[in-house]
Amino acid sequence: MNQEKVIVLDFGGQYNQLIARRVRECNVYCEVHSCQLSVERIREMSPKGIIFTGGPDSVYLEESPRCSREIFDLGIPVLGICYGSQIMAHLLGGAVKTAPVSEYGKTETNVDTSCTLFKNVSGSTICWMSHTDYIERPPEGFRITAHTQDCPVAAMECTQRNLYAVQFHPEVMHTTEGQKMLSNFVHDICGCAGQWKMDSFVETAIREIRERAGNGKVLCALSGGVDSSVAAVLLSKAVGKQLTCVFVDHGLLRKDEGDEVEAVFGPEGPYDLNFIRVNAQERFYKKLAGVEEPEQKRRIIGEEFIRVFEEEAKKIGAVDYLVQGTIYPDVIESGLGKSAVIKSHHNVGGLPDHVDFKEIIEPLRLLFKDEVRRAGRELGIPEHLVSRQPFPGPGLGIRIIGEVTAEKVKIVQDADAVYREEIAKAGLADSISQYFAALTNMRSVGVMGDDRTYDYAVVLRAVTTSDFMTAECANIPFEVLQRVMNRIVNEVKGVNRVLYDLTSKPPGTIEFE
Ligand code: XMP
């Protein structure tokens, strides 16, 4: 395929996909590869530019990840970020050492605005730093183009060889003019025209799925959430009636959600899909009885899910592929990369040993949530589905602290429905990224009329975030919270207290589990 592309070489940092996503935001196709990608392979791909990511290691240690030195002789522009800048300096004869002062966080940086990388950037700008090593001396032929109080080489360049390096992270939002710098790199330095659009992703994905699936039968795990809906529609466009979508109602969905999903994807809905609804509530409740530990709940729900699919697959006969709507944040948070396991998402990495499918197709694996929504719009999926807030695969199973029972599910469903209704009425739905009610495992004394109660506390969660990797508690007007509280304690049996969770992510997570 002859489209212009930039490749990101991964040295083990945590923002690798974020860099790719920022480049895609410049309308240039971008994908991430291992830092050990061979020079021959890079030549074949003929990218317009190469970006080296950050990473946790020290370049001067033997075992640290490194790329081939020949990359610098390809004539392709290279931008090194953080560890990537240090490996460039190290391989080309500069000096990298432990810095006398480590920098972490937003840092005032003085940049030389005459260089192309910093075109239209302010002379003094805020950049996000996170490093303990630094470039003490750039390689021969390089000139320093930025510095901070503690970092003498915050950026360097060798324009003759098209090599650029920054110690800070232009890809994170805390670097206020970072997107401008990346845009300068891909457009002005690499010469990309920037004509790539999300529909190119959709077209490419449809073509690749078609090639991969051939005449095989495909089974899609449809939950009705944004990710699996986009995956399902993408698949139906690629393989038509070879696809069967199975929707498992595990009894852990939001109020009335099962029927809503059926209304959209079932035979009465607008899509030409094979749709099967499996009502497996009792089966899941039985497996979850007595289980309190959140990771164990996730595992049980995930495994049971796969079992149900296996059974459906057997009924359909000779199913070759299982489709899942896994997106990028699921992948890193499940610890499949280098980062620590925060929690296991049931649709990633948690497959049981015995799986009756040839392969798993995850077409959205490299996309962030808002990119998935954009792909959904390109596919013509109705806006109310595309902008729907995320809902975890294990559902209310992880929004109920402690043991999951049918009674607790009903409480959290009813409280959540009230909360959502009031948020919508207050006109706040679009300004909050995700909001829901969860059930604490705490019961406490209250008073209702003349009676003493001993009931559960519901917790309300609401966050704003752009990428779901970090999040802030949403600032919901107090009157709205009070209205929600009043309605929940009055309308939902078994609840006598309502709490509001103020925690950001980190240190919390978005879910309350
Ligand atoms: P956390 O709680 O990890 O949530 O901060 C980040 C985002 O991921 C969603 N989430 C999940 N999505 N399967 C999913 O498909 C899961 O197991 C899962 N767990 C959390 C969560 O709702 C939030 O949007």
XYZ file of C-alpha atoms and ligand atoms in Angstrom:
537
model
C 0.000 0.000 0.000
C 1.436 3.336 -1.016
C 0.190 5.661 1.677
C 2.537 7.987 3.514
C 3.340 6.692 6.935
C 5.451 7.466 9.963
C 6.652 4.608 12.123
C 7.256 4.665 15.847
C 10.021 2.440 17.188
C 9.199 1.192 20.648
C 11.929 1.293 23.309
C 9.568 0.230 26.101
C 8.091 3.551 27.236
C 4.524 3.959 28.396
C 3.418 6.538 25.813
C 4.232 4.591 22.636
C 0.710 4.320 21.290
C 0.018 7.859 22.392
C 2.778 9.060 20.052
C 1.199 7.088 17.186
C -2.165 8.544 17.988
C -0.800 12.119 18.015
C 0.737 11.523 14.586
C -2.593 10.151 13.320
C -4.173 13.367 14.633
C -1.896 15.159 12.139
C -3.698 13.081 9.469
C -0.681 10.897 8.850
C -0.923 7.123 9.166
C 1.275 5.808 11.954
C 2.061 2.430 13.466
C 4.272 1.171 16.281
C 7.029 -1.418 15.792
C 9.706 -2.965 17.954
C 12.961 -0.981 18.211
C 14.637 -4.048 16.756
C 12.837 -3.749 13.433
C 15.474 -4.486 10.795
C 16.830 -1.796 8.525
C 15.815 -3.893 5.478
C 12.237 -3.991 6.717
C 12.260 -0.235 7.321
C 13.538 0.303 3.769
C 10.696 -1.855 2.402
C 8.113 0.114 4.377
C 9.687 3.392 3.208
C 8.250 5.555 5.977
C 8.378 9.323 5.644
C 9.663 9.589 9.200
C 10.713 7.552 12.228
C 10.064 8.384 15.884
C 11.955 6.737 18.748
C 9.923 6.430 21.944
C 10.977 6.867 25.545
C 11.839 3.914 27.747
C 12.749 3.109 31.334
C 16.364 1.981 30.769
C 19.769 3.659 30.630
C 21.359 3.664 27.172
C 24.886 3.066 28.504
C 23.975 -0.335 30.026
C 24.780 -3.412 27.892
C 21.321 -4.982 28.096
C 19.352 -1.821 27.252
C 17.185 -1.901 24.128
C 18.798 -0.414 21.055
C 18.181 -0.084 17.358
C 20.541 -0.461 14.422
C 22.940 2.465 13.945
C 22.305 2.229 10.198
C 18.864 3.798 10.680
C 20.569 7.184 10.860
C 22.071 6.675 7.392
C 18.770 5.931 5.622
C 18.135 9.608 4.921
C 14.727 9.281 6.621
C 14.032 11.984 9.257
C 14.272 10.651 12.813
C 12.859 12.204 15.980
C 14.121 10.748 19.253
C 11.970 11.288 22.346
C 13.404 10.947 25.897
C 15.228 7.562 25.901
C 14.965 7.790 22.110
C 16.924 11.070 22.179
C 19.540 9.518 24.430
C 19.988 6.414 22.263
C 20.485 8.712 19.258
C 23.146 10.667 21.154
C 24.791 7.487 22.467
C 24.957 5.630 19.138
C 26.310 8.680 17.318
C 29.129 9.394 19.767
C 27.586 11.881 22.215
C 27.715 11.453 25.997
C 24.753 10.284 28.096
C 25.064 10.236 31.903
C 22.999 10.148 35.055
C 21.790 13.736 35.452
C 22.872 15.581 38.605
C 19.221 16.675 38.913
C 16.384 14.432 37.648
C 13.510 16.322 36.104
C 9.925 15.218 36.520
C 6.769 17.045 35.531
C 5.951 20.323 33.826
C 9.189 22.169 33.176
C 9.840 25.592 31.692
C 11.899 25.037 28.555
C 13.712 27.604 26.398
C 13.576 26.659 22.742
C 15.259 28.064 19.650
C 12.248 29.041 17.586
C 14.326 29.389 14.438
C 14.478 25.600 14.078
C 11.783 23.862 12.094
C 10.773 21.535 14.942
C 9.849 24.584 17.031
C 8.209 26.660 14.310
C 5.430 28.816 15.836
C 6.287 27.564 19.342
C 6.843 30.156 22.123
C 10.485 30.802 23.071
C 9.693 29.774 26.626
C 7.259 26.874 26.743
C 6.089 24.224 29.205
C 7.280 20.670 28.488
C 6.709 17.413 30.343
C 9.956 15.901 31.614
C 10.509 12.478 33.114
C 14.159 11.450 33.178
C 17.081 10.581 35.430
C 19.712 10.398 32.640
C 20.487 13.249 30.292
C 22.540 14.078 27.234
C 25.660 15.716 28.605
C 27.241 16.335 25.207
C 25.540 16.015 21.789
C 27.274 14.035 19.017
C 29.446 15.886 16.534
C 27.480 17.822 13.940
C 24.515 18.397 16.286
C 23.494 21.725 17.766
C 21.533 22.290 20.948
C 18.072 23.728 20.261
C 16.468 23.774 23.730
C 17.500 23.759 27.376
C 15.956 23.986 30.823
C 17.450 25.106 34.097
C 18.697 21.579 34.855
C 18.933 20.035 31.408
C 21.538 21.517 29.058
C 20.350 19.475 26.042
C 16.536 19.488 26.175
C 16.591 19.269 22.350
C 19.202 18.926 19.620
C 19.277 18.653 15.844
C 21.494 17.817 12.930
C 19.590 19.248 9.977
C 22.055 17.933 7.348
C 21.184 14.376 8.385
C 17.555 15.127 9.302
C 18.019 13.982 12.902
C 16.096 15.587 15.761
C 15.842 14.792 19.449
C 13.889 16.050 22.446
C 14.431 15.081 26.077
C 10.807 15.904 26.979
C 7.567 14.215 25.867
C 5.784 16.233 23.161
C 3.047 13.564 22.962
C 1.538 14.172 26.422
C -0.922 16.987 26.905
C 1.142 18.572 29.678
C 3.608 19.661 26.994
C 1.449 22.594 26.023
C 2.810 23.018 22.479
C 3.750 19.363 21.927
C 1.187 18.722 19.204
C 2.562 21.699 17.249
C 6.070 20.200 17.505
C 4.900 16.795 16.271
C 2.983 18.446 13.476
C 6.139 20.396 12.522
C 8.054 17.115 12.468
C 5.621 15.138 10.317
C 4.602 17.950 7.976
C 7.593 20.288 7.696
C 10.489 17.935 8.354
C 9.160 14.622 6.966
C 7.188 16.384 4.249
C 3.943 14.496 4.829
C 0.936 15.992 3.055
C -1.406 14.811 5.832
C -4.244 13.355 3.790
C -4.870 10.259 5.860
C -8.292 10.085 7.506
C -10.069 7.697 9.836
C -12.027 6.312 6.905
C -8.680 5.130 5.557
C -8.413 3.123 8.776
C -11.899 1.741 8.205
C -11.158 0.823 4.584
C -7.816 -0.761 5.469
C -9.285 -2.661 8.404
C -12.159 -4.004 6.279
C -9.740 -5.139 3.574
C -7.362 -6.785 6.058
C -10.180 -8.578 7.875
C -11.527 -9.847 4.554
C -8.120 -11.196 3.552
C -7.532 -12.768 6.912
C -10.940 -14.371 7.384
C -11.298 -15.732 3.835
C -14.402 -17.902 3.774
C -14.162 -18.695 7.481
C -17.046 -18.305 9.867
C -16.671 -15.436 12.285
C -18.186 -15.059 15.708
C -18.387 -11.639 17.294
C -18.720 -10.979 20.989
C -21.239 -8.144 20.983
C -21.911 -6.310 24.233
C -23.699 -3.272 22.798
C -20.947 -0.966 24.061
C -19.083 1.377 21.722
C -16.086 -0.890 21.130
C -17.854 -4.116 20.341
C -20.547 -2.310 18.317
C -17.907 -0.661 16.123
C -16.057 -3.991 15.822
C -19.312 -5.771 14.883
C -20.317 -3.270 12.208
C -16.749 -3.280 10.829
C -16.886 -7.063 10.642
C -20.322 -7.168 9.099
C -19.075 -4.825 6.354
C -16.040 -7.064 5.830
C -17.565 -10.543 5.833
C -21.348 -10.055 5.713
C -23.313 -13.134 6.661
C -20.192 -15.145 7.532
C -20.518 -13.200 10.780
C -22.669 -14.155 13.712
C -22.928 -11.740 16.616
C -23.572 -13.313 19.963
C -24.838 -11.079 22.701
C -24.508 -12.622 26.142
C -26.801 -11.135 28.720
C -24.792 -12.025 31.807
C -27.250 -10.319 34.138
C -24.651 -7.653 34.896
C -25.856 -5.073 32.386
C -27.368 -1.674 33.066
C -31.117 -1.423 33.529
C -33.022 -2.494 30.373
C -29.782 -2.645 28.405
C -30.299 -6.177 27.139
C -33.519 -5.190 25.401
C -31.957 -2.003 24.047
C -29.086 -3.936 22.475
C -31.510 -6.392 20.936
C -33.575 -3.532 19.529
C -30.544 -2.149 17.683
C -28.699 -5.276 16.558
C -31.530 -7.791 16.495
C -33.745 -8.643 13.516
C -35.778 -5.433 13.954
C -32.665 -3.244 13.891
C -30.939 -1.526 10.945
C -28.074 -4.013 10.507
C -27.854 -7.115 8.411
C -26.324 -9.365 11.052
C -26.876 -12.840 12.364
C -27.802 -11.975 15.936
C -28.121 -14.392 18.848
C -29.044 -13.327 22.359
C -28.086 -15.714 25.151
C -29.803 -15.160 28.461
C -27.209 -16.520 30.863
C -27.952 -14.527 34.008
C -28.469 -17.462 36.361
C -25.354 -19.186 35.155
C -23.165 -16.159 35.942
C -24.763 -15.508 39.336
C -24.158 -19.114 40.328
C -20.470 -18.935 39.394
C -20.066 -15.646 41.251
C -21.741 -16.802 44.458
C -19.474 -16.240 47.457
C -16.703 -14.587 45.408
C -15.501 -11.218 46.720
C -12.073 -10.574 45.234
C -12.338 -8.267 42.179
C -9.681 -9.966 40.050
C -11.289 -13.349 40.713
C -14.679 -11.938 39.685
C -13.157 -10.637 36.467
C -11.597 -14.010 35.741
C -14.810 -15.904 36.423
C -16.909 -13.579 34.265
C -14.290 -13.651 31.495
C -14.047 -17.443 31.484
C -17.771 -17.960 31.633
C -18.111 -15.564 28.728
C -15.722 -17.621 26.640
C -17.533 -20.857 27.626
C -20.832 -19.415 26.448
C -19.217 -18.458 23.155
C -17.696 -21.891 22.754
C -21.123 -23.411 23.192
C -22.714 -21.040 20.692
C -19.842 -21.638 18.296
C -20.444 -25.380 18.485
C -24.101 -24.849 17.629
C -23.145 -22.760 14.601
C -20.434 -25.259 13.692
C -16.858 -24.777 12.435
C -16.247 -21.259 13.691
C -12.783 -20.052 12.762
C -12.485 -16.581 14.224
C -13.571 -14.831 17.373
C -13.834 -11.037 17.183
C -13.345 -8.841 20.213
C -13.620 -5.089 20.611
C -10.418 -4.752 22.618
C -8.992 -1.231 22.423
C -5.525 0.034 23.246
C -5.979 1.101 26.891
C -7.273 -2.437 27.624
C -4.096 -3.872 26.162
C -1.620 -1.880 28.218
C -3.578 -2.042 31.444
C -3.655 -5.826 31.198
C 0.125 -5.817 31.342
C 0.759 -7.405 27.959
C 3.413 -4.772 27.366
C 6.101 -3.915 29.864
C 3.915 -1.959 32.242
C 2.720 -3.519 35.471
C -0.641 -5.329 35.614
C -3.170 -2.895 37.002
C -6.076 -5.244 36.461
C -6.955 -7.906 33.941
C -9.598 -6.894 31.440
C -11.754 -9.857 30.775
C -11.394 -9.547 27.031
C -7.601 -9.490 26.973
C -5.001 -11.947 28.130
C -7.499 -13.882 30.226
C -8.443 -16.609 27.777
C -8.882 -20.100 29.173
C -6.545 -22.845 27.889
C -9.209 -24.547 25.870
C -10.483 -22.238 23.168
C -12.376 -23.620 20.204
C -11.403 -20.887 17.769
C -8.575 -20.750 15.329
C -7.741 -17.121 15.924
C -8.894 -13.963 17.629
C -9.463 -10.830 15.556
C -9.156 -7.536 17.428
C -9.487 -4.811 14.797
C -9.482 -1.905 17.274
C -6.493 -3.058 19.289
C -4.359 -0.032 18.458
C -7.003 2.672 18.810
C -7.898 4.932 21.679
C -11.521 5.406 22.640
C -12.098 8.656 20.764
C -10.497 7.134 17.662
C -12.931 4.216 17.950
C -15.810 6.690 18.095
C -14.496 8.438 14.994
C -14.253 5.088 13.208
C -17.848 4.391 14.316
C -19.036 7.643 12.757
C -17.194 6.794 9.544
C -19.070 3.498 9.551
C -22.385 5.337 9.851
C -23.264 3.967 13.291
C -25.963 6.158 14.931
C -24.619 8.920 17.150
C -26.385 7.743 20.317
C -24.453 4.460 20.076
C -21.144 6.008 19.069
C -21.122 8.562 21.868
C -22.333 6.107 24.469
C -20.162 6.086 27.549
C -17.902 3.100 28.077
C -19.130 0.124 30.058
C -16.734 -2.595 31.221
C -17.042 -6.125 29.868
C -17.525 -7.645 33.343
C -20.326 -5.092 33.804
C -21.890 -4.467 37.163
C -19.950 -7.465 38.462
C -17.099 -5.062 39.117
C -19.296 -2.154 40.213
C -20.522 -4.162 43.169
C -17.957 -4.390 45.929
C -17.900 -7.828 47.524
C -20.171 -10.699 46.560
C -22.460 -10.237 43.562
C -26.084 -11.223 44.122
C -29.245 -10.689 42.088
C -30.516 -8.345 44.818
C -27.388 -6.167 44.668
C -27.502 -6.094 40.869
C -31.057 -4.781 41.015
C -30.049 -2.057 43.511
C -27.136 -0.818 41.447
C -29.164 -0.971 38.208
C -31.969 1.130 39.674
C -29.638 3.656 41.314
C -27.618 3.976 38.116
C -30.749 4.527 36.033
C -31.839 7.390 38.323
C -28.355 8.921 38.190
C -28.190 8.767 34.399
C -31.652 10.229 34.050
C -30.825 13.206 36.285
C -27.476 13.868 34.592
C -29.227 13.917 31.221
C -31.990 16.199 32.554
C -29.369 18.609 33.897
C -27.795 18.744 30.424
C -24.489 17.396 31.730
C -24.269 14.133 29.776
C -21.926 15.494 27.104
C -19.537 17.207 29.471
C -18.829 14.148 31.632
C -16.765 11.355 30.082
C -18.103 8.551 32.258
C -20.513 8.414 35.161
C -22.256 5.596 36.940
C -23.462 4.335 40.277
C -21.668 1.534 42.099
C -22.559 -0.378 45.208
C -20.276 -0.335 48.235
C -20.271 -3.377 50.450
C -21.070 -1.148 53.384
C -24.344 -1.188 55.242
C -25.019 1.404 57.877
C -27.748 2.677 60.123
C -30.218 5.231 58.848
C -33.682 6.440 59.602
C -36.640 6.371 57.258
C -39.875 7.854 58.633
C -39.982 6.475 62.154
C -38.047 3.328 61.299
C -34.425 2.473 61.740
C -32.833 1.126 58.552
C -29.679 -0.864 58.021
C -29.026 -0.595 54.301
C -26.398 -0.216 51.609
C -24.478 2.896 50.549
C -24.475 3.663 46.846
C -21.486 5.541 45.480
C -21.732 7.929 42.533
C -18.724 8.206 40.220
C -18.246 10.800 37.483
C -15.036 11.636 35.682
C -13.751 13.774 32.862
C -10.927 12.442 30.733
C -9.740 12.571 27.158
C -8.011 9.200 26.929
C -9.223 7.214 29.982
C -5.602 6.679 31.050
C -5.862 9.542 33.526
C -9.050 11.177 34.785
C -10.377 13.888 37.078
C -13.488 13.791 39.218
C -16.231 15.746 37.402
C -17.439 18.942 39.010
C -21.178 18.187 39.172
C -23.316 20.999 40.656
C -24.271 20.229 44.227
C -28.022 20.646 43.539
C -27.823 17.898 40.914
C -26.027 15.551 43.311
C -28.612 16.277 45.962
C -31.460 15.572 43.579
C -29.872 12.253 42.644
C -29.351 11.388 46.303
C -32.962 12.231 47.161
C -34.366 10.147 44.368
C -32.101 7.152 45.038
C -32.864 6.904 48.750
C -36.561 7.346 48.054
C -36.917 5.129 45.006
C -34.326 2.384 45.373
C -35.149 -0.188 47.970
C -32.197 -1.274 50.111
C -30.246 2.016 49.958
C -30.079 4.588 52.752
C -26.901 6.513 51.868
C -25.406 8.057 48.727
C -21.720 9.015 48.503
C -19.796 10.916 45.810
C -16.331 9.641 44.868
C -13.845 12.528 44.504
C -10.808 10.450 43.562
C -8.851 11.135 40.380
C -7.014 8.509 38.293
C -4.319 7.919 39.377
C -4.355 7.042 42.241
C -7.871 5.614 41.739
C -9.178 3.904 38.643
C -12.281 5.037 36.805
C -14.229 1.952 37.765
C -15.117 1.445 41.431
C -14.219 -2.145 42.064
P -10.258 1.979 34.791
O -11.222 1.546 35.828
O -9.241 0.933 34.492
O -11.106 2.153 33.469
O -9.635 3.305 35.083
C -10.642 2.673 32.267
C -11.742 2.512 31.268
O -11.849 1.135 30.905
C -13.152 0.649 31.198
N -12.993 -0.730 31.675
C -13.178 -1.824 30.935
N -13.549 -1.977 29.660
N -13.424 -4.338 29.887
C -13.664 -3.227 29.151
O -14.008 -3.390 27.977
C -13.050 -4.258 31.183
O -12.804 -5.255 31.840
C -12.920 -2.934 31.726
N -12.559 -2.483 32.953
C -12.620 -1.116 32.886
C -13.702 1.586 32.241
O -15.114 1.582 32.252
C -13.097 2.901 31.809
O -13.821 3.473 30.771
